[in-house]
Amino acid sequence: MGKTVAEKIFDAHFVDNPCEDIFVIRLDAVFCHEITTPVAINDLVSRGKDRVFDPAKIKAVIDHVTPAKDSKTALQGKIVRDWARRNNIKDFFDVGRNGVCHAIFPEKGFVRPGYTIIMGDSHTCTHGAFGAFAAGVGTTDLEVGILKGVCAFQYPQTLKINITGKLPPGVFAKDVILSVIGRLGVNGATNKVIEFAGPVIENMSMEARMTLCNMAIEAGGTCGICYPDQTTVDYLWPFISGEYASKEAALAAFEAFCPDPDAVYADEMTLDVSDLSPQVTYGYKPDTVRPVSEMEGTPVDQVYIGSCTNGRLEDLRVAAAVLKGNRIRDSLRGIVSPATPDIFTKALDEGIIKIFMDAGFCVTNPTCGACLGMSNGVLAEGEVCASTTNRNFFGRMGKGGMVHLMSPATAAATALAGHITNSTLYSA
Amino acid sequence: MKNFNGEILFLDRADINTDEIIPARYLTEITKEALKPYLLEDLKFDGFDPAKDIAGKQVIITQSNFGCGSSREHAPWALEVNGINLVIGESFARIFRQNMFNCGMMAVALSKEEIDRLFAEFSGSPATLETDFANNRFTIKGNNREADIGFSISGFDRALVEAGGWVDYADVNY
Ligand code: SF4
């Protein structure tokens, strides 16, 4: 019987089957950030087990609140920093070299097709864009991952989503995934891996694939997966050129992690995006999705462009294309957080940062900050934010605040109009 | 093993997310105990007031997809430090469910019919639940009634509860 991507990866990483459909698998990487790791570190210390299974396979970053905003967040950073030093973790990204975890780790080449990755962060599903099994876990799973290099999961069930047709101009991966979540509901993919397949995905950049996979968790999915192809190889080539004789050889090796033609899926669905329009959320759950045109005119207090969903260079380029030569409305404030130092530098070189600043945006350092209402753009009670992030829960970006999720193009257009509106890149 | 008996808090809403269970602004805490006052602080719906309704409760009964959203284990911890080690619902988000058992706590799914029946018969007046872990049974008393309901958890979940959590289990086995 044929296998899905996740089944192939599980079988290649098998450690134990303690009972029924529970499988313990070997991990290729454990990612860490300063919000969910300190309690694991402190627990390991108190158990007298302050060690790591393999320092080269652990990557750590301070990204949620950076630079520290108060004594508590300073302590969280210090716990991770001291631990990384003690345990000889070389890939630790401290203030100044740090960026949003799910943007900086792929950018550094830490993800490969067929990898197994965990992190104490629900949006770890992002890394499935490379054909990896990457899952968000809690602090206890993280702790065991750090110590033993293993994690337990249910043997994966897979939902295959075929994205067909051709994306209209001004419609992006964010609109596709919002539309998918609107159909599935916040519970629609619980305990399932989602494979994204079809011509639209094949034509997407790695950045766009990451945007797509990033939000698999918003439908409850364990991981979102795209099949490794030439685009994957080209992206990874600077990191793997020493390991493979040629790009063709790398592609052949990676394609081992594509699904078998007779793979068995728990469910399948097809979405033709040829007529898809830009999408936006209207409620307090990410599945409350409708076309931007139906929300036209909704006033907002803040526009936020950034996060692990849409803070990459491609996103900033699109937003800048909309903003160029214009100023945002005085009735709102715009905040942009390039997701990593590398993205920030390239955006500077390309003149994108100047476009944002000329438009009246505040440009912050790379950080999660505003996305989860911790720093760098927290909403006041009753305020509304147009945001390129991935979660619109009540109070997510600040107690009593409302969040509308959308693409960078829609967010930029909204900043110029002062209310939710479609960008000029899209013509209905 | 942790305590799985006590007074029931009924939360009559689906999709209660981890931001509602423990808001992100408290994630700067590095001890579990510090989370205690903030449990369910952002959960807003008619018939629930976190300031009054949590005290003294040791079991939660709720609807579907409880614990969706963030991976934060602060959600089970905030429950644990308030003395709540058992959540019963129609379904759970994967990470939350795993976090509960990883902490030696329980997230137990019952059928929609059973959940509906528990809400119909017991919510709205004081009710208590007793867990017979060895025999997979809950006994619920309140409103001059008594219900005896069977449940099932996987052998792995059972082992985690008995071991006191995944760290202890993994330390012995891997
Ligand atoms: S940008 Fe937002 S969603 Fe992404 S990791 Fe940071 S806090 Fe989480």
XYZ file of C-alpha atoms and ligand atoms in Angstrom:
610
model
C 0.000 0.000 0.000
C 1.297 3.445 -0.904
C 2.346 5.975 1.688
C 1.706 9.631 2.297
C 4.578 12.058 2.983
C 4.089 11.912 6.741
C 3.878 8.108 6.733
C 7.175 7.884 4.850
C 8.813 10.276 7.290
C 7.444 8.416 10.326
C 8.636 5.073 8.999
C 12.110 6.520 8.378
C 12.307 7.824 11.963
C 10.758 4.945 13.878
C 11.939 4.440 17.456
C 9.078 2.750 19.275
C 5.398 1.882 19.117
C 4.487 1.863 22.819
C 0.874 1.058 22.075
C -1.892 1.166 19.505
C -1.297 3.973 16.983
C 1.207 5.917 19.102
C 4.641 6.181 17.524
C 7.797 7.544 19.095
C 9.980 9.062 16.375
C 13.565 10.311 16.225
C 13.947 14.066 15.748
C 16.234 15.784 13.231
C 15.830 19.200 14.840
C 14.403 20.778 17.975
C 13.691 24.501 17.706
C 13.397 26.698 20.786
C 12.252 30.220 21.682
C 12.247 32.164 24.901
C 8.558 31.865 25.803
C 8.087 28.099 25.969
C 11.646 26.869 26.596
C 12.611 28.379 30.003
C 10.231 26.167 32.012
C 11.660 23.098 30.234
C 15.217 24.247 30.962
C 14.430 24.914 34.622
C 12.784 21.515 34.959
C 15.783 19.759 33.403
C 18.075 21.618 35.793
C 15.940 20.693 38.802
C 15.988 17.036 37.718
C 19.781 17.144 37.507
C 19.568 16.508 33.732
C 20.818 19.777 32.313
C 22.015 18.343 29.001
C 20.879 18.134 25.375
C 20.671 15.101 23.081
C 22.723 16.768 20.346
C 23.763 20.451 20.470
C 24.007 20.603 16.655
C 20.356 19.612 16.283
C 19.040 22.256 18.655
C 18.398 25.768 17.336
C 17.316 28.600 19.600
C 16.180 32.179 19.198
C 14.824 35.048 21.238
C 11.979 36.394 19.140
C 8.690 36.890 20.956
C 9.743 39.904 23.000
C 13.001 41.390 21.807
C 14.840 43.396 22.971
C 13.455 42.550 26.416
C 10.695 44.953 27.507
C 10.897 44.367 31.255
C 12.647 42.312 33.916
C 10.523 39.227 33.340
C 11.182 39.029 29.613
C 14.851 39.832 30.258
C 14.989 36.793 32.546
C 13.346 34.557 29.925
C 15.998 35.613 27.419
C 18.772 35.095 29.931
C 17.618 31.574 30.806
C 17.745 30.554 27.131
C 21.023 32.401 26.484
C 22.821 30.865 29.474
C 21.475 27.412 28.645
C 22.624 27.677 25.003
C 26.122 28.622 26.174
C 26.313 25.896 28.832
C 25.202 23.257 26.376
C 27.311 24.399 23.465
C 24.354 25.213 21.218
C 26.040 27.108 18.386
C 22.916 28.104 16.493
C 21.530 30.526 19.051
C 20.286 33.866 17.719
C 20.511 36.633 20.264
C 19.320 40.252 20.078
C 20.547 41.855 16.862
C 20.970 38.546 15.040
C 17.483 37.316 15.874
C 14.283 37.046 13.899
C 10.881 35.378 14.057
C 11.561 31.655 14.583
C 9.635 30.281 11.602
C 11.271 32.809 9.299
C 14.863 32.669 10.512
C 15.282 28.887 10.878
C 14.343 28.089 7.252
C 16.387 31.067 6.074
C 19.465 29.581 7.785
C 18.916 26.274 5.995
C 17.935 24.268 9.072
C 14.987 22.513 7.403
C 15.224 19.692 4.844
C 12.689 17.496 3.082
C 11.999 14.414 5.156
C 13.056 16.025 8.435
C 11.220 15.626 11.721
C 11.070 18.848 13.711
C 9.337 19.932 16.898
C 9.139 23.283 18.630
C 7.191 24.669 21.541
C 5.182 26.773 19.147
C 1.992 25.943 17.307
C 3.095 27.498 14.008
C 5.963 25.025 13.665
C 3.761 23.550 10.919
C 5.308 26.293 8.703
C 8.382 24.131 8.029
C 6.271 21.524 6.289
C 6.637 23.829 3.273
C 9.949 22.009 2.698
C 8.384 18.550 2.766
C 9.258 18.036 6.440
C 7.096 16.771 9.291
C 7.167 19.743 11.641
C 4.791 19.967 14.577
C 4.095 22.366 17.380
C 4.296 20.795 20.831
C 4.044 21.857 24.446
C 6.863 22.426 26.874
C 6.950 18.838 28.164
C 7.324 17.377 24.650
C 9.964 20.026 24.029
C 11.789 19.048 27.219
C 11.870 15.381 26.245
C 12.932 16.387 22.707
C 15.831 18.403 24.105
C 16.921 15.608 26.420
C 16.244 12.513 24.330
C 15.749 13.620 20.713
C 12.411 11.823 20.442
C 8.726 12.715 20.432
C 5.497 10.698 20.477
C 2.707 11.211 17.940
C -0.327 9.386 16.679
C 0.517 7.670 13.397
C -0.432 10.417 10.938
C -3.662 10.628 8.998
C -3.464 12.895 6.000
C -5.898 15.284 4.375
C -4.888 16.090 0.798
C -5.931 19.457 -0.571
C -5.571 19.991 -4.304
C -5.309 23.634 -5.240
C -6.192 23.957 -8.915
C -6.747 26.715 -11.460
C -4.690 29.896 -11.585
C -4.431 32.585 -8.922
C -5.762 35.932 -10.205
C -3.409 38.938 -9.906
C -3.524 40.473 -6.433
C -4.606 37.193 -4.818
C -1.969 35.461 -2.707
C -1.136 32.364 -0.668
C -2.683 34.100 2.364
C -6.021 34.396 0.567
C -5.813 30.720 -0.409
C -5.174 29.517 3.127
C -7.832 31.798 4.632
C -10.292 30.374 2.141
C -9.226 26.805 2.990
C -9.627 27.456 6.741
C -13.024 29.036 6.095
C -14.099 25.779 4.459
C -12.483 23.365 6.934
C -13.355 25.232 10.125
C -10.987 25.589 13.099
C -11.454 21.894 13.874
C -11.520 20.507 10.339
C -8.001 19.084 10.235
C -7.481 18.194 13.910
C -5.037 15.286 14.308
C -4.365 15.359 10.571
C -1.442 16.352 8.420
C -2.450 18.466 5.424
C -0.723 17.856 2.080
C -1.064 20.838 -0.250
C -0.830 19.683 -3.861
C -1.614 20.846 -7.375
C -0.410 23.336 -9.961
C -0.962 26.432 -7.844
C 1.370 25.100 -5.146
C 3.941 24.005 -7.720
C 4.080 27.596 -8.967
C 4.444 29.072 -5.490
C 7.740 30.350 -4.077
C 9.061 28.858 -0.842
C 7.891 32.015 0.940
C 4.328 31.547 -0.296
C 4.407 27.855 0.630
C 5.493 28.829 4.143
C 2.553 31.259 4.400
C 0.244 28.429 3.388
C 1.658 25.783 5.744
C 1.965 28.323 8.581
C -1.797 28.410 9.014
C -2.477 24.640 8.863
C -2.777 24.754 12.663
C -5.613 27.282 12.384
C -7.704 24.431 10.975
C -6.349 22.173 13.732
C -3.790 20.479 11.447
C -0.669 18.899 12.935
C 1.454 19.983 9.999
C 1.005 21.408 6.498
C 3.186 19.802 3.850
C 4.233 20.801 0.314
C 6.096 18.341 -1.883
C 9.805 18.966 -2.360
C 10.594 20.034 -5.937
C 12.981 22.196 -7.951
C 11.871 25.309 -6.036
C 12.776 23.583 -2.742
C 16.167 22.534 -4.079
C 16.946 26.011 -5.431
C 16.082 27.575 -2.071
C 18.206 25.103 -0.126
C 21.105 24.890 -2.585
C 23.441 27.309 -0.726
C 23.196 24.991 2.301
C 23.343 21.614 0.590
C 25.744 22.148 -2.299
C 28.430 20.352 -0.299
C 26.203 17.342 0.304
C 24.991 16.614 -3.238
C 26.934 16.392 -6.495
C 24.296 18.378 -8.340
C 20.859 19.905 -7.957
C 19.476 16.940 -9.871
C 20.958 14.559 -7.323
C 19.466 16.591 -4.473
C 16.075 16.607 -6.161
C 16.204 12.848 -6.664
C 17.020 12.339 -2.979
C 14.287 14.712 -1.818
C 11.661 13.196 -4.075
C 11.856 10.069 -1.946
C 9.654 12.114 0.397
C 6.907 12.745 -2.131
C 3.810 10.592 -1.612
C 3.326 7.320 -3.462
C 0.769 7.545 -6.285
C -1.413 5.034 -4.434
C -1.075 6.699 -1.017
C -4.193 6.409 1.122
C -5.728 9.636 2.411
C -8.145 10.137 5.270
C -9.801 12.806 3.176
C -9.299 14.791 -0.004
C -10.609 18.113 -1.218
C -10.107 20.305 -4.248
C -10.207 24.064 -4.399
C -10.168 25.889 -7.715
C -8.733 29.341 -7.038
C -9.264 30.855 -10.498
C -12.117 32.989 -9.175
C -10.794 33.499 -5.662
C -10.840 37.099 -4.441
C -8.767 38.548 -1.559
C -10.043 37.227 1.780
C -10.272 38.660 5.301
C -11.480 37.376 8.671
C -14.344 39.143 10.413
C -14.738 37.335 13.752
C -12.678 35.977 16.611
C -11.856 32.654 14.963
C -9.655 32.184 11.892
C -12.439 30.335 10.072
C -14.696 33.401 10.033
C -13.604 34.350 6.522
C -15.237 36.380 3.767
C -14.172 38.341 0.669
C -12.547 41.715 1.372
C -15.257 43.367 -0.746
C -17.848 42.335 1.870
C -15.840 44.077 4.608
C -15.125 47.175 2.524
C -15.219 50.324 4.626
C -14.568 48.727 8.041
C -12.463 51.312 9.920
C -9.217 50.205 11.570
C -6.917 51.804 14.139
C -3.726 49.955 13.286
C -2.245 48.115 10.338
C 0.366 45.485 11.097
C 2.594 43.863 8.484
C 4.901 41.160 9.792
C 4.987 37.766 11.595
C 5.895 34.220 10.634
C 2.951 34.231 8.228
C 3.674 37.341 6.178
C 6.825 39.140 7.324
C 9.120 37.817 4.598
C 10.792 39.773 1.813
C 8.212 38.787 -0.789
C 5.473 40.097 1.540
C 7.252 43.402 2.123
C 7.782 43.785 -1.633
C 4.078 43.354 -2.318
C 3.089 45.801 0.424
C 5.654 48.320 -0.812
C 4.299 48.029 -4.353
C 0.910 49.103 -3.002
C 2.286 51.834 -0.739
C 4.860 53.356 -3.066
C 4.545 57.125 -3.271
C 1.488 57.255 -0.982
C 0.913 58.131 2.646
C -1.205 56.171 5.103
C -4.269 57.810 6.640
C -3.751 59.994 9.702
C -6.603 58.117 11.371
C -4.462 55.020 11.833
C -0.912 53.916 12.484
C 1.061 51.445 10.412
C 3.676 49.099 11.853
C 5.942 46.800 9.868
C 8.279 44.189 11.367
C 10.621 42.577 8.815
C 10.790 39.010 10.105
C 14.581 38.581 10.147
C 17.737 40.739 9.992
C 18.457 39.342 6.528
C 15.003 40.349 5.288
C 15.465 43.768 6.908
C 18.832 44.263 5.183
C 17.506 43.232 1.782
C 14.454 45.462 2.245
C 16.811 48.335 2.999
C 18.912 47.581 -0.088
C 15.825 47.416 -2.298
C 14.472 50.720 -0.996
C 11.457 49.016 0.548
C 12.090 50.344 4.039
C 12.185 53.888 2.663
C 8.843 53.343 0.953
C 7.343 52.197 4.262
C 8.832 55.143 6.147
C 7.814 57.674 3.510
C 4.300 56.251 3.783
C 4.338 56.932 7.524
C 4.915 53.407 8.826
C 6.827 52.626 12.010
C 9.532 50.095 11.150
C 10.454 47.823 14.075
C 13.260 45.352 14.542
C 12.516 41.706 13.663
C 10.209 40.354 16.403
C 6.863 38.632 17.042
C 5.901 41.420 19.457
C 2.629 42.786 18.108
C 1.398 39.454 16.711
C 0.637 38.071 20.151
C 0.045 41.365 21.893
C 3.223 41.368 23.933
C 5.199 44.362 22.620
C 5.900 46.626 19.634
C 2.279 47.433 18.761
C -0.167 46.193 21.409
C -3.799 47.257 20.833
C -5.856 49.204 23.361
C -9.264 47.937 24.467
C -11.800 48.303 21.651
C -9.213 48.937 18.927
C -9.203 47.218 15.558
C -6.138 45.965 13.697
C -5.768 44.959 10.063
C -3.026 42.378 10.289
C -0.995 39.990 8.157
C -0.630 37.589 11.107
C -2.389 34.273 11.621
C -4.619 34.543 14.704
C -7.621 36.723 15.416
C -8.655 35.412 18.830
C -10.332 37.952 21.094
C -7.545 39.968 22.706
C -4.776 38.251 20.715
C -3.001 41.525 19.869
C -4.017 43.266 23.107
C -6.774 42.859 25.688
C -10.152 43.765 24.213
C -8.733 44.235 20.709
C -10.126 42.987 17.390
C -7.945 41.547 14.616
C -8.780 41.140 10.913
C -6.409 38.741 9.149
C -5.483 39.520 5.547
C -2.677 39.510 2.981
C 0.100 42.148 2.935
C -1.437 43.676 -0.205
C -4.816 44.117 1.481
C -3.169 45.413 4.668
C -1.191 48.030 2.732
C -4.281 49.139 0.801
C -6.200 49.337 4.077
C -3.485 51.554 5.563
C -3.836 53.972 2.640
C -7.639 54.008 2.700
C -8.093 54.120 6.488
C -10.538 51.233 6.252
C -10.536 47.660 4.952
C -10.348 47.636 1.162
C -8.950 45.700 -1.757
C -5.528 46.607 -3.125
C -5.009 48.065 -6.570
C -3.101 44.874 -7.445
C -6.464 43.123 -7.546
C -9.113 43.982 -10.094
C -12.368 42.122 -9.777
C -1.345 10.088 40.295
C -3.161 13.394 40.294
C -6.620 14.030 41.708
C -9.427 13.597 39.165
C -12.391 14.118 41.494
C -14.306 17.159 42.608
C -16.759 19.886 41.806
C -17.568 20.489 38.150
C -17.215 23.723 36.200
C -19.451 23.615 33.105
C -18.175 25.715 30.186
C -20.936 25.760 27.608
C -19.056 26.872 24.511
C -17.109 25.198 21.700
C -13.618 26.161 20.471
C -12.357 27.631 23.758
C -8.804 28.577 22.766
C -5.586 28.715 24.740
C -5.521 32.526 24.584
C -8.812 32.414 26.496
C -7.496 29.820 28.933
C -4.364 31.855 29.662
C -3.736 35.104 27.725
C -0.358 35.692 26.072
C 0.374 38.655 28.320
C 1.050 36.220 31.177
C 3.486 34.088 29.198
C 6.353 36.077 30.656
C 5.910 34.103 33.881
C 8.429 31.319 34.415
C 6.688 29.520 37.274
C 3.402 27.647 37.018
C 2.139 29.056 40.331
C 2.295 32.628 38.991
C -0.410 31.780 36.425
C -3.005 30.939 39.083
C -5.005 34.212 39.197
C -5.337 34.482 35.408
C -7.049 31.211 34.440
C -9.787 31.799 31.812
C -9.459 35.548 32.308
C -10.322 36.343 28.673
C -13.141 33.816 28.345
C -16.297 35.819 27.784
C -19.747 34.348 27.334
C -23.134 34.666 29.022
C -23.327 32.607 32.175
C -19.600 32.543 32.946
C -17.627 34.855 35.199
C -14.027 33.773 35.824
C -13.842 35.831 39.005
C -16.684 33.876 40.649
C -17.065 30.557 38.878
C -13.611 28.944 39.064
C -12.999 28.813 42.802
C -13.424 25.344 44.283
C -13.835 23.568 40.932
C -11.684 20.555 40.095
C -13.197 19.221 36.868
C -14.225 21.009 33.664
C -16.937 19.738 31.337
C -17.101 21.555 28.005
C -18.025 21.266 24.326
C -15.869 20.514 21.252
C -12.317 21.552 20.243
C -11.274 22.747 23.697
C -7.700 24.109 23.826
C -7.357 25.120 20.182
C -4.776 27.728 19.170
C -1.351 28.115 20.689
C 0.884 25.279 21.888
C 1.389 26.921 25.276
C 1.556 24.374 28.060
C 0.733 27.330 30.272
C -2.896 26.317 29.587
C -2.708 22.961 31.424
C -0.431 24.551 34.033
C -2.955 27.304 34.759
C -5.586 24.586 35.228
C -3.260 22.459 37.370
C -2.327 25.228 39.809
C -6.037 25.897 40.251
C -6.537 22.257 41.203
C -8.180 21.242 37.907
C -6.557 18.102 36.469
C -9.416 16.758 34.380
C -11.203 18.283 31.389
C -14.030 16.372 29.736
C -15.286 17.485 26.339
C -16.551 16.353 22.992
C -13.099 16.843 21.427
C -9.756 18.573 21.984
C -7.098 20.314 19.951
C -4.174 17.921 19.451
C -1.429 19.879 21.212
C -3.580 20.743 24.219
C -4.701 17.147 24.642
C -1.126 15.890 24.472
C 0.060 18.583 26.894
C -2.536 17.477 29.441
C -1.407 13.842 29.428
C 2.249 14.906 29.231
C 1.643 16.630 32.581
C -0.040 13.548 34.028
C -3.429 15.270 33.692
C -6.415 14.063 31.656
C -8.377 15.420 28.678
C -11.134 12.867 28.077
C -13.432 12.910 25.060
C -17.028 11.696 25.336
C -19.634 11.476 22.590
C -21.760 14.498 21.735
C -24.834 12.721 23.125
C -23.121 12.122 26.458
C -21.838 15.702 26.678
C -25.270 17.072 25.785
C -26.832 14.853 28.418
C -24.374 16.009 31.113
C -25.110 19.646 30.300
C -28.857 19.015 30.270
C -28.933 17.083 33.527
C -26.238 18.669 35.660
C -25.164 22.163 34.584
C -26.748 25.067 36.380
C -26.596 23.529 39.859
C -23.691 22.218 41.942
C -22.406 18.864 40.713
C -19.464 16.640 41.550
C -17.575 14.019 39.610
C -15.684 10.991 40.829
C -13.209 9.110 38.631
C -12.675 5.377 38.856
C -9.437 5.360 36.874
C -8.883 1.597 37.087
C -12.315 0.821 35.662
C -12.655 3.777 33.238
C -15.751 5.212 34.846
C -16.988 8.628 35.892
C -19.768 9.028 38.455
C -21.502 12.390 38.379
C -23.824 13.553 41.145
C -25.946 16.665 41.394
C -29.404 18.048 40.833
C -30.789 14.997 42.756
C -29.484 12.696 40.046
C -26.579 10.390 39.466
C -24.959 9.334 36.213
C -22.407 6.619 35.626
C -20.455 7.018 32.407
C -17.695 4.902 30.924
C -14.725 6.476 29.161
C -11.755 5.244 27.212
C -8.212 6.544 26.939
C -5.337 4.931 25.076
C -2.876 2.654 26.826
C -0.223 5.292 26.233
C -2.298 8.036 27.879
C -2.919 5.720 30.805
C 0.796 5.066 31.148
C 1.525 8.813 31.122
C -1.034 9.453 33.877
C 0.422 6.617 35.948
C 4.021 7.753 35.363
C 3.131 11.325 36.338
C 3.884 12.629 32.829
C 5.973 12.182 29.680
C 9.334 13.296 31.088
C 9.329 10.522 33.656
C 8.022 8.003 31.138
C 10.575 8.912 28.458
C 13.405 8.995 30.948
C 12.786 5.366 31.835
C 12.059 4.130 28.320
C 14.355 6.022 25.900
S 4.979 35.780 14.648
Fe 3.162 35.415 15.903
S 2.371 33.434 15.310
Fe 4.475 33.606 14.513
S 5.761 32.632 16.073
Fe 5.685 34.811 16.532
S 3.964 35.047 17.980
Fe 3.754 33.046 17.010
